[in-house]
Amino acid sequence: MYVIANWKENLTASEAERWAEELNKELRMSASGDSSNLMNKGDTEIVVCPPLVLIPILRSHLSLPISHFSLGAQDVSKFEEGQYTGEVSAKMLKDFVDYVIVGHSERRKYFNETDEDVAKKSILALKHNLIPIVCVSNVEEAGRWRVEAGKETGCWKLDDVIFVYEPVEHISTGGEFHPDDPEHANLVAKKIKDKVGQDVQVLYGGSVNAENVKSFVSQPDVDGVLVGQASLDAKEFTTIIKTLKQENKKTI
Ligand code: PGA
């Protein structure tokens, strides 16, 4: 199971430091002995995707057994390298992170990213040993990713790709959470697997918080969650991780 934090364009360097310190404190407390000890990796992957400039801060301030956490970027260039001002390539990212989000609906909407761009980015990520976290708003978008990715050359395996079903209308807005119905999210996750391949992991994203996370991760076809707004609060994010670990334990 995955829990992915997407900070979007939020937090400054000092706020990121405080977030990391708070998380460290929570982890130490949980290590001093309860059943949902966060120090045990178990089958839960925790991936934090801050803005690029904050990655070094998290690397130095998350004084955790870092193997339990991975870092991810929120985007990657669709070009391999060259004269593309402002872009950061998959090859550059690989020195800092293991994952990268591609095709988030905010990038499709505000930066005009196309299905072709998203597929290109995914394949470049895979080529440089980054795991692409492909966000789609519906089954059709996942199907189009499959077609576009199939056109790209290179050796890659579907089971190295993570999908996130993120219905645009359920992404949180300014403090308001209005998630999808968990059973509907499960149905869409299953349809994405039917369409793209049974080997892919499909997560749910959109207004997930500490209160509702259990209703999503207890669904059989939902392999974790991507959390935006609620991940900015270290305490709430810790509660989300704990819930996920408890749910995971029941299924293994
Ligand atoms: P949210 O964001 O959890 O704030 O709804 C999810 C996302 O868009 O990544």
XYZ file of N, CA and C and ligand atoms in Angstrom:
765
model
N 0.837 -1.204 0.000
C 0.000 0.000 0.000
C 0.874 1.257 0.000
N 0.372 2.255 -0.680
C 1.119 3.513 -0.777
C 0.374 4.645 -0.097
N 1.136 5.517 0.538
C 0.570 6.809 0.922
C 1.523 7.869 0.375
N 0.962 8.704 -0.485
C 1.783 9.699 -1.176
C 1.309 11.089 -0.777
N 2.264 11.915 -0.333
C 1.931 13.298 0.024
C 2.289 14.186 -1.158
N 1.318 14.959 -1.623
C 1.570 15.918 -2.701
C 1.398 17.317 -2.117
N 2.530 17.966 -1.873
C 2.460 19.285 -1.225
C 2.014 20.396 -2.175
N 2.056 20.122 -3.471
C 1.737 21.150 -4.475
C 2.635 22.382 -4.251
N 2.096 23.609 -4.483
C 2.956 24.800 -4.333
C 2.753 25.384 -2.933
N 3.147 24.602 -1.933
C 2.932 25.013 -0.546
C 4.188 24.790 0.288
N 4.294 25.538 1.361
C 5.328 25.503 2.401
C 6.661 26.136 1.963
N 7.214 26.885 2.906
C 8.534 27.498 2.702
C 9.573 26.579 3.340
N 10.838 26.979 3.237
C 11.911 26.156 3.798
C 11.720 25.967 5.307
N 11.415 27.070 6.021
C 11.295 26.924 7.477
C 10.046 26.097 7.843
N 8.991 26.238 7.069
C 7.791 25.427 7.342
C 8.062 23.942 7.064
N 8.842 23.679 6.027
C 9.174 22.278 5.712
C 10.028 21.669 6.830
N 10.934 22.481 7.378
C 11.760 22.005 8.510
C 10.880 21.648 9.700
N 9.927 22.538 9.989
C 9.029 22.293 11.124
C 8.193 21.033 10.880
N 7.740 20.858 9.655
C 6.942 19.672 9.281
C 7.761 18.404 9.555
N 9.023 18.446 9.123
C 9.876 17.257 9.289
C 10.120 16.975 10.773
N 10.352 18.064 11.538
C 10.588 17.867 12.976
C 9.364 17.273 13.671
N 8.214 17.782 13.291
C 6.960 17.276 13.865
C 6.777 15.788 13.533
N 7.074 15.448 12.297
C 6.919 14.052 11.877
C 7.902 13.164 12.643
N 9.133 13.656 12.792
C 10.131 12.897 13.560
C 9.639 12.626 14.980
N 9.036 13.659 15.564
C 8.538 13.532 16.940
C 7.455 12.450 17.004
N 6.534 12.504 16.060
C 5.442 11.516 16.025
C 6.002 10.109 15.837
N 7.019 10.011 15.003
C 7.604 8.695 14.734
C 8.281 8.132 15.979
N 8.984 9.032 16.670
C 9.659 8.576 17.894
C 8.631 8.105 18.911
N 7.524 8.850 19.001
C 6.486 8.472 19.958
C 5.910 7.108 19.590
N 5.678 6.903 18.321
C 5.079 5.619 17.925
C 6.082 4.482 18.094
N 7.389 4.835 18.000
C 8.412 3.786 18.164
C 8.482 3.312 19.601
N 8.053 4.186 20.519
C 8.142 3.777 21.917
C 6.970 2.870 22.272
N 6.506 2.160 21.297
C 5.717 0.973 21.535
C 4.218 1.034 21.457
N 3.662 1.064 20.297
C 2.267 0.708 20.175
C 2.116 -0.141 18.920
N 0.924 -0.660 18.734
C 0.742 -1.660 17.681
C 0.906 -1.084 16.275
N 0.765 0.234 16.141
C 0.901 0.792 14.798
C 2.250 1.511 14.644
N 3.286 0.882 15.175
C 4.617 1.467 15.132
C 5.011 1.879 13.717
N 5.241 3.175 13.562
C 5.534 3.671 12.216
C 6.935 3.324 11.756
N 7.771 2.887 12.704
C 9.141 2.563 12.320
C 9.211 1.243 11.548
N 8.174 0.418 11.702
C 8.180 -0.839 10.955
C 7.706 -0.586 9.544
N 8.555 -0.914 8.632
C 8.213 -0.596 7.249
C 6.977 -1.374 6.801
N 6.938 -2.652 7.150
C 5.816 -3.471 6.712
C 5.656 -3.394 5.205
N 4.422 -3.359 4.748
C 4.177 -3.282 3.313
C 3.689 -1.908 2.900
N 4.021 -0.909 3.687
C 3.548 0.437 3.384
C 4.693 1.307 2.865
N 4.481 1.903 1.718
C 5.467 2.827 1.151
C 4.966 4.244 1.377
N 5.791 5.066 1.981
C 5.399 6.455 2.216
C 6.256 7.339 1.312
N 5.609 8.107 0.473
C 6.342 8.931 -0.497
C 5.931 10.389 -0.300
N 6.907 11.249 -0.050
C 6.605 12.667 0.130
C 7.094 13.436 -1.105
N 6.174 14.190 -1.713
C 6.501 14.947 -2.927
C 6.376 16.451 -2.647
N 7.462 17.067 -2.182
C 7.430 18.514 -1.921
C 7.797 19.266 -3.206
N 7.688 20.595 -3.202
C 8.250 21.351 -4.323
C 9.753 21.049 -4.426
N 10.281 21.114 -5.630
C 11.687 20.697 -5.859
C 12.694 21.320 -4.895
N 12.546 22.637 -4.663
C 13.561 23.323 -3.845
C 13.574 22.834 -2.398
N 12.504 22.155 -1.968
C 12.450 21.701 -0.569
C 12.978 20.266 -0.403
N 13.287 19.617 -1.483
C 13.737 18.219 -1.385
C 14.994 18.081 -0.510
N 16.025 18.925 -0.716
C 17.222 18.786 0.138
C 16.905 18.985 1.623
N 15.932 19.869 1.907
C 15.571 20.121 3.313
C 14.970 18.859 3.921
N 14.074 18.220 3.189
C 13.481 16.991 3.732
C 14.534 15.899 3.870
N 15.433 15.854 2.917
C 16.492 14.831 3.013
C 17.334 15.023 4.263
N 17.609 16.271 4.604
C 18.481 16.459 5.769
C 17.708 16.517 7.084
N 16.431 16.884 7.040
C 15.709 17.034 8.309
C 14.844 15.857 8.710
N 14.506 15.013 7.782
C 13.745 13.826 8.183
C 14.744 12.841 8.771
N 14.973 12.952 10.068
C 16.001 12.118 10.691
C 15.415 10.750 11.029
N 14.775 10.179 10.022
C 14.106 8.904 10.221
C 15.006 7.813 9.713
N 14.614 6.587 10.030
C 15.201 5.525 9.230
C 14.675 5.775 7.822
N 15.447 6.494 7.042
C 14.919 7.071 5.808
C 14.418 6.002 4.840
N 14.841 4.776 5.071
C 14.393 3.709 4.164
C 12.873 3.545 4.208
N 12.238 4.044 5.264
C 10.781 3.904 5.341
C 10.061 4.967 4.536
N 10.809 5.981 4.186
C 10.227 7.073 3.422
C 10.971 7.225 2.111
N 10.242 7.618 1.089
C 10.897 7.964 -0.167
C 10.463 9.373 -0.535
N 11.267 9.979 -1.378
C 10.905 11.307 -1.852
C 10.508 11.234 -3.321
N 9.637 12.151 -3.698
C 9.214 12.206 -5.092
C 9.144 13.649 -5.547
N 9.205 13.851 -6.868
C 9.017 15.185 -7.450
C 7.568 15.277 -7.936
N 7.141 16.509 -8.219
C 5.744 16.695 -8.649
C 5.596 16.783 -10.159
N 6.734 16.792 -10.843
C 6.698 16.885 -12.310
C 8.097 16.589 -12.835
N 8.192 16.364 -14.140
C 9.482 16.121 -14.781
C 9.384 16.637 -16.212
N 10.518 16.986 -16.778
C 10.513 17.470 -18.160
C 10.122 16.356 -19.129
N 9.483 16.750 -20.234
C 9.176 15.737 -21.260
C 10.357 15.585 -22.226
N 11.414 16.390 -21.995
C 12.606 16.301 -22.837
C 13.736 15.630 -22.067
N 14.569 14.930 -22.794
C 15.683 14.201 -22.168
C 16.716 15.179 -21.594
N 17.128 16.178 -22.388
C 18.040 17.230 -21.935
C 18.151 18.296 -23.019
N 18.739 19.439 -22.694
C 18.983 20.427 -23.750
C 18.499 21.818 -23.427
N 18.170 22.577 -24.489
C 17.875 24.003 -24.353
C 16.387 24.178 -23.981
N 16.046 23.873 -22.760
C 14.648 23.962 -22.317
C 14.613 24.673 -20.959
N 14.732 25.981 -21.006
C 14.833 26.798 -19.799
C 13.753 26.462 -18.763
N 14.206 26.243 -17.566
C 13.263 26.006 -16.467
C 12.934 24.546 -16.224
N 13.316 23.691 -17.147
C 12.923 22.277 -17.011
C 13.946 21.471 -16.203
N 13.476 20.414 -15.590
C 14.346 19.510 -14.825
C 14.122 18.094 -15.361
N 15.204 17.462 -15.783
C 15.062 16.161 -16.460
C 14.955 15.003 -15.466
N 14.504 13.883 -15.992
C 14.398 12.670 -15.177
C 15.787 12.255 -14.673
N 16.782 12.410 -15.539
C 18.146 12.026 -15.170
C 18.649 12.877 -13.987
N 18.298 14.165 -13.984
C 18.707 15.044 -12.870
C 17.968 14.655 -11.590
N 16.665 14.383 -11.744
C 15.849 14.070 -10.566
C 16.332 12.803 -9.872
N 16.804 11.865 -10.672
C 17.152 10.550 -10.119
C 18.164 10.647 -8.965
N 19.007 11.701 -8.976
C 19.976 11.860 -7.881
C 19.305 12.263 -6.563
N 18.045 12.657 -6.633
C 17.378 13.183 -5.433
C 16.134 12.423 -5.000
N 15.439 11.831 -5.964
C 14.145 11.194 -5.647
C 14.007 9.840 -6.327
N 13.015 9.076 -5.880
C 12.745 7.765 -6.497
C 11.421 7.751 -7.267
N 10.603 8.749 -7.031
C 9.275 8.777 -7.651
C 9.043 10.132 -8.316
N 8.113 10.161 -9.257
C 7.701 11.454 -9.802
C 6.217 11.390 -10.198
N 5.481 12.431 -9.788
C 4.071 12.534 -10.186
C 4.030 13.052 -11.628
N 3.214 12.433 -12.462
C 3.033 12.962 -13.825
C 1.533 13.052 -14.132
N 1.198 14.062 -14.927
C -0.177 14.173 -15.417
C -1.199 14.588 -14.380
N -0.761 15.256 -13.318
C -1.748 15.735 -12.351
C -2.747 16.655 -13.069
N -3.998 16.612 -12.660
C -5.021 17.404 -13.376
C -4.700 18.901 -13.345
N -3.976 19.349 -12.296
C -3.631 20.775 -12.257
C -2.604 21.106 -13.342
N -1.744 20.168 -13.656
C -0.787 20.390 -14.747
C -1.494 20.311 -16.096
N -2.446 19.401 -16.204
C -3.187 19.310 -17.472
C -3.978 20.603 -17.687
N -4.559 21.126 -16.588
C -5.427 22.290 -16.706
C -4.641 23.601 -16.881
N -3.657 23.829 -15.998
C -2.985 25.134 -16.018
C -1.766 25.184 -16.939
N -1.235 24.026 -17.313
C -0.015 24.011 -18.141
C -0.239 23.258 -19.455
N -1.513 23.007 -19.742
C -1.903 22.405 -21.026
C -1.194 21.096 -21.346
N -0.942 20.292 -20.345
C -0.296 19.012 -20.627
C -1.257 18.068 -21.332
N -0.752 17.408 -22.350
C -1.588 16.485 -23.123
C -1.302 15.042 -22.699
N -2.151 14.135 -23.178
C -1.915 12.709 -22.904
C -0.544 12.284 -23.424
N -0.172 12.854 -24.574
C 1.121 12.512 -25.179
C 2.269 12.973 -24.268
N 2.154 14.199 -23.739
C 3.191 14.713 -22.817
C 3.315 13.790 -21.599
N 2.161 13.413 -21.066
C 2.159 12.601 -19.837
C 2.833 11.246 -20.102
N 2.531 10.674 -21.253
C 3.156 9.385 -21.598
C 4.666 9.551 -21.772
N 5.071 10.642 -22.450
C 6.515 10.891 -22.663
C 7.242 11.021 -21.332
N 6.652 11.786 -20.441
C 7.252 11.998 -19.128
C 7.368 10.669 -18.372
N 6.319 9.865 -18.469
C 6.314 8.577 -17.759
C 7.440 7.681 -18.269
N 7.589 7.642 -19.583
C 8.595 6.742 -20.163
C 10.009 7.232 -19.836
N 10.196 8.568 -19.872
C 11.526 9.096 -19.502
C 11.832 8.792 -18.041
N 10.803 8.914 -17.198
C 11.001 8.589 -15.777
C 11.445 7.128 -15.645
N 10.722 6.240 -16.304
C 11.055 4.802 -16.211
C 12.464 4.530 -16.729
N 12.820 5.214 -17.800
C 14.157 5.023 -18.385
C 15.255 5.358 -17.361
N 14.968 6.339 -16.501
C 15.972 6.752 -15.511
C 15.659 6.204 -14.112
N 14.953 5.099 -14.099
C 14.671 4.383 -12.841
C 13.901 5.183 -11.805
N 13.029 6.043 -12.299
C 12.095 6.718 -11.398
C 10.738 6.044 -11.585
N 9.987 5.939 -10.508
C 8.650 5.343 -10.639
C 7.638 6.452 -10.930
N 6.991 6.398 -12.097
C 5.987 7.437 -12.378
C 4.683 7.180 -11.636
N 4.165 8.228 -11.031
C 2.864 8.179 -10.361
C 1.907 8.908 -11.306
N 1.195 8.148 -12.113
C 0.397 8.723 -13.200
C -1.007 9.055 -12.698
N -1.338 10.349 -12.709
C -2.669 10.756 -12.234
C -3.643 10.808 -13.400
N -4.797 10.188 -13.207
C -5.841 10.219 -14.242
C -7.178 10.535 -13.571
N -8.045 11.221 -14.325
C -9.337 11.595 -13.744
C -10.409 10.556 -13.993
N -10.142 9.645 -14.926
C -11.154 8.633 -15.248
C -10.508 7.457 -15.984
N -11.305 6.449 -16.263
C -10.796 5.228 -16.908
C -10.304 5.532 -18.327
N -11.022 6.420 -19.021
C -10.675 6.736 -20.418
C -9.280 7.349 -20.479
N -8.968 8.234 -19.513
C -7.645 8.870 -19.510
C -6.557 7.814 -19.292
N -6.854 6.844 -18.442
C -5.887 5.752 -18.206
C -5.695 4.946 -19.492
N -6.800 4.711 -20.211
C -6.724 3.965 -21.471
C -5.869 4.719 -22.486
N -6.058 6.046 -22.546
C -5.281 6.845 -23.509
C -3.802 6.849 -23.129
N -3.524 6.841 -21.822
C -2.115 6.756 -21.384
C -1.495 5.471 -21.921
N -2.251 4.393 -21.833
C -1.741 3.076 -22.266
C -1.400 3.101 -23.754
N -2.301 3.724 -24.541
C -2.089 3.801 -25.993
C -0.861 4.664 -26.288
N -0.788 5.845 -25.658
C 0.338 6.760 -25.912
C 1.654 6.158 -25.431
N 1.634 5.560 -24.259
C 2.868 4.978 -23.712
C 3.345 3.833 -24.608
N 2.381 3.128 -25.201
C 2.723 2.019 -26.103
C 3.476 2.494 -27.337
N 3.296 3.774 -27.706
C 3.973 4.309 -28.894
C 5.424 4.681 -28.595
N 5.719 4.891 -27.309
C 7.074 5.313 -26.932
C 7.995 4.098 -26.918
N 9.209 4.327 -27.395
C 10.140 3.206 -27.395
C 10.783 3.081 -26.012
N 11.388 1.967 -25.768
C 12.078 1.783 -24.482
C 11.500 0.606 -23.749
N 12.309 0.093 -22.896
C 11.939 -1.106 -22.158
C 11.321 -0.710 -20.831
N 10.083 -1.036 -20.642
C 9.491 -0.714 -19.333
C 8.405 -1.709 -19.016
N 8.137 -1.808 -17.726
C 7.137 -2.778 -17.288
C 5.977 -2.038 -16.626
N 4.798 -2.518 -16.910
C 3.613 -1.890 -16.344
C 3.612 -1.947 -14.814
N 4.218 -2.995 -14.265
C 4.164 -3.077 -12.801
C 5.137 -2.104 -12.130
N 5.876 -1.312 -12.929
C 6.691 -0.241 -12.350
C 5.955 1.092 -12.356
N 4.696 1.068 -12.755
C 3.926 2.310 -12.858
C 2.833 2.309 -11.784
N 2.644 3.470 -11.160
C 1.548 3.604 -10.192
C 0.512 4.548 -10.804
N -0.743 4.168 -10.744
C -1.812 5.060 -11.194
C -2.523 5.649 -9.987
N -2.992 6.872 -10.158
C -3.861 7.452 -9.125
C -5.147 7.910 -9.805
N -6.249 7.379 -9.337
C -7.548 7.866 -9.803
C -7.867 9.116 -8.993
N -7.870 10.261 -9.692
C -8.101 11.550 -9.027
C -9.217 12.307 -9.736
N -10.465 12.085 -9.351
C -11.547 12.809 -10.009
C -11.460 14.300 -9.693
N -11.368 15.103 -10.743
C -11.104 16.548 -10.587
C -12.087 17.210 -9.623
N -13.355 16.817 -9.743
C -14.381 17.485 -8.928
C -14.270 17.132 -7.442
N -13.414 16.160 -7.099
C -13.281 15.775 -5.687
C -11.965 16.222 -5.056
N -11.153 16.942 -5.821
C -9.910 17.467 -5.241
C -10.285 18.620 -4.305
N -9.623 18.682 -3.158
C -10.045 19.658 -2.142
C -9.809 21.084 -2.618
N -10.646 21.964 -2.127
C -10.490 23.381 -2.487
C -10.538 24.207 -1.215
N -9.477 24.928 -0.964
C -9.442 25.890 0.143
C -10.071 25.415 1.436
N -9.612 24.312 1.934
C -10.072 23.869 3.242
C -11.281 22.954 3.187
N -11.917 22.840 2.029
C -13.109 21.983 1.967
C -12.775 20.610 1.390
N -13.271 19.599 2.079
C -13.046 18.228 1.629
C -14.366 17.648 1.128
N -14.372 17.181 -0.087
C -15.595 16.549 -0.613
C -15.176 15.339 -1.456
N -14.782 14.254 -0.794
C -14.244 13.087 -1.501
C -15.288 12.329 -2.320
N -14.780 11.497 -3.208
C -15.640 10.586 -3.970
C -16.203 9.552 -3.000
N -17.222 8.853 -3.438
C -17.750 7.752 -2.650
C -16.731 6.603 -2.723
N -16.294 6.054 -1.576
C -15.229 5.028 -1.594
C -15.564 3.830 -2.482
N -16.828 3.430 -2.499
C -17.179 2.268 -3.348
C -17.081 2.613 -4.824
N -17.397 3.857 -5.140
C -17.241 4.281 -6.541
C -15.756 4.342 -6.898
N -14.947 4.856 -5.977
C -13.490 4.905 -6.214
C -12.954 3.494 -6.444
N -13.463 2.548 -5.680
C -13.023 1.152 -5.838
C -13.391 0.613 -7.220
N -14.607 0.941 -7.644
C -15.079 0.476 -8.958
C -14.191 1.040 -10.072
N -13.873 2.336 -9.966
C -13.027 2.951 -11.003
C -11.619 2.348 -10.958
N -11.097 2.133 -9.749
C -9.753 1.520 -9.631
C -9.741 0.153 -10.317
N -10.808 -0.596 -10.130
C -10.897 -1.927 -10.743
C -10.959 -1.812 -12.269
N -11.744 -0.837 -12.745
C -11.871 -0.647 -14.196
C -10.535 -0.207 -14.804
N -9.783 0.600 -14.061
C -8.461 1.023 -14.565
C -7.563 -0.202 -14.701
N -7.617 -1.091 -13.715
C -6.810 -2.322 -13.794
C -7.262 -3.169 -14.997
N -8.580 -3.264 -15.190
C -9.097 -4.041 -16.324
C -8.616 -3.446 -17.645
N -8.544 -2.132 -17.686
C -8.188 -1.439 -18.931
C -6.683 -1.465 -19.187
N -5.914 -1.184 -18.135
C -4.475 -0.973 -18.333
C -3.666 -2.238 -18.069
N -4.045 -2.991 -17.095
C -3.297 -4.206 -16.755
C -3.456 -4.521 -15.280
N -3.597 -5.790 -14.965
C -3.855 -6.174 -13.575
C -2.634 -5.945 -12.677
N -1.458 -5.720 -13.291
C -0.241 -5.565 -12.478
C -0.082 -4.171 -11.888
N -0.869 -3.212 -12.367
C -0.648 -1.859 -11.856
C -1.320 -1.663 -10.501
N -0.689 -0.795 -9.728
C -1.272 -0.371 -8.457
C -2.147 0.833 -8.780
N -3.326 0.877 -8.202
C -4.173 2.051 -8.422
C -4.550 2.652 -7.065
N -4.162 3.915 -6.890
C -4.470 4.615 -5.643
C -5.658 5.553 -5.877
N -6.179 6.062 -4.778
C -7.233 7.077 -4.891
C -6.700 8.407 -4.353
N -7.061 9.509 -5.000
C -6.694 10.842 -4.509
C -7.841 11.810 -4.697
N -8.026 12.695 -3.739
C -9.093 13.695 -3.821
C -9.788 13.829 -2.484
N -9.383 14.883 -1.724
C -9.996 15.168 -0.415
C -9.803 14.058 0.614
N -8.707 13.315 0.504
C -8.430 12.307 1.544
C -7.913 13.031 2.779
N -8.409 12.642 3.933
C -7.894 13.191 5.187
C -7.915 12.093 6.262
N -7.532 12.479 7.487
C -7.415 11.469 8.547
C -8.760 10.812 8.859
N -9.815 11.559 8.641
C -11.147 11.026 8.967
C -11.646 9.994 7.959
N -11.356 10.231 6.680
C -11.968 9.353 5.664
C -11.016 8.333 5.050
N -9.727 8.402 5.409
C -8.752 7.539 4.723
C -9.097 6.053 4.827
N -9.595 5.660 5.999
C -9.898 4.241 6.210
C -10.941 3.733 5.201
N -11.924 4.578 4.916
C -12.989 4.130 4.000
C -12.441 3.868 2.599
N -11.325 4.488 2.248
C -10.735 4.239 0.927
C -9.781 3.049 0.954
N -8.888 3.022 1.955
C -7.874 1.955 1.925
C -8.445 0.588 2.313
N -9.684 0.571 2.809
C -10.288 -0.734 3.102
C -10.959 -1.331 1.858
N -10.972 -0.590 0.753
C -11.564 -1.103 -0.497
C -10.583 -2.080 -1.155
N -11.077 -3.194 -1.677
C -10.163 -4.224 -2.191
C -9.289 -3.808 -3.369
N -9.778 -2.902 -4.244
C -8.974 -2.541 -5.418
C -8.236 -1.216 -5.276
N -8.345 -0.601 -4.111
C -7.630 0.667 -3.886
C -6.328 0.342 -3.145
N -5.194 0.626 -3.814
C -3.897 0.209 -3.254
C -3.189 1.317 -2.486
N -3.936 2.310 -2.063
C -3.340 3.382 -1.276
C -3.974 4.711 -1.634
N -3.369 5.786 -1.120
C -3.955 7.115 -1.324
C -2.889 8.154 -1.664
N -3.322 9.157 -2.400
C -2.492 10.339 -2.627
C -3.180 11.493 -1.910
N -2.424 12.160 -1.058
C -3.026 13.159 -0.167
C -2.423 14.532 -0.436
N -3.270 15.505 -0.759
C -2.792 16.865 -0.988
C -2.846 17.675 0.291
N -3.900 18.435 0.422
C -4.042 19.380 1.535
C -3.763 18.782 2.917
N -4.315 17.608 3.194
C -4.165 17.041 4.543
C -2.722 16.601 4.833
N -1.895 16.485 3.807
C -0.500 16.073 4.063
C 0.349 17.238 4.558
N -0.173 18.460 4.456
C 0.616 19.620 4.880
C 0.692 19.729 6.397
N -0.215 19.059 7.067
C -0.224 19.041 8.523
C 0.434 17.730 8.969
N 1.623 17.849 9.587
C 2.409 16.639 9.907
C 1.643 15.685 10.819
N 0.891 16.251 11.748
C 0.139 15.408 12.694
C -0.941 14.619 11.958
N -1.653 15.308 11.111
C -2.719 14.643 10.351
C -2.115 13.601 9.408
N -0.995 13.944 8.801
C -0.366 12.994 7.879
C 0.071 11.739 8.640
N 0.564 11.921 9.855
C 0.969 10.770 10.671
C -0.241 9.877 10.964
N -1.364 10.504 11.278
C -2.579 9.712 11.545
C -2.973 8.916 10.301
N -2.841 9.543 9.151
C -3.170 8.857 7.887
C -2.255 7.640 7.708
N -0.969 7.830 7.956
C -0.014 6.707 7.816
C -0.393 5.577 8.782
N -0.707 5.956 10.010
C -1.061 4.938 11.021
C -2.278 4.142 10.582
N -3.290 4.840 10.087
C -4.516 4.158 9.640
C -4.196 3.177 8.532
N -3.370 3.621 7.617
C -3.013 2.771 6.482
C -2.284 1.520 6.938
N -1.375 1.714 7.899
C -0.616 0.562 8.394
C -1.530 -0.435 9.098
N -2.478 0.097 9.852
C -3.406 -0.809 10.542
C -4.251 -1.583 9.533
N -4.717 -0.911 8.524
C -5.548 -1.543 7.491
C -4.730 -2.608 6.744
N -3.478 -2.243 6.463
C -2.584 -3.141 5.744
C -2.366 -4.439 6.488
N -2.217 -4.287 7.802
C -1.956 -5.461 8.647
C -3.094 -6.475 8.547
N -4.308 -5.943 8.389
C -5.471 -6.822 8.326
C -5.467 -7.670 7.041
N -4.847 -7.102 5.984
C -4.943 -7.779 4.691
C -3.735 -8.673 4.399
N -2.673 -8.601 5.241
C -1.513 -9.466 4.956
C -1.370 -10.568 5.999
P -6.357 16.963 -2.063
O -5.382 16.902 -3.325
O -6.015 15.812 -1.179
O -6.044 18.295 -1.442
O -7.739 16.875 -2.595
C -5.151 15.720 -3.984
C -4.361 16.035 -5.216
O -4.842 16.808 -6.061
O -3.240 15.607 -5.394
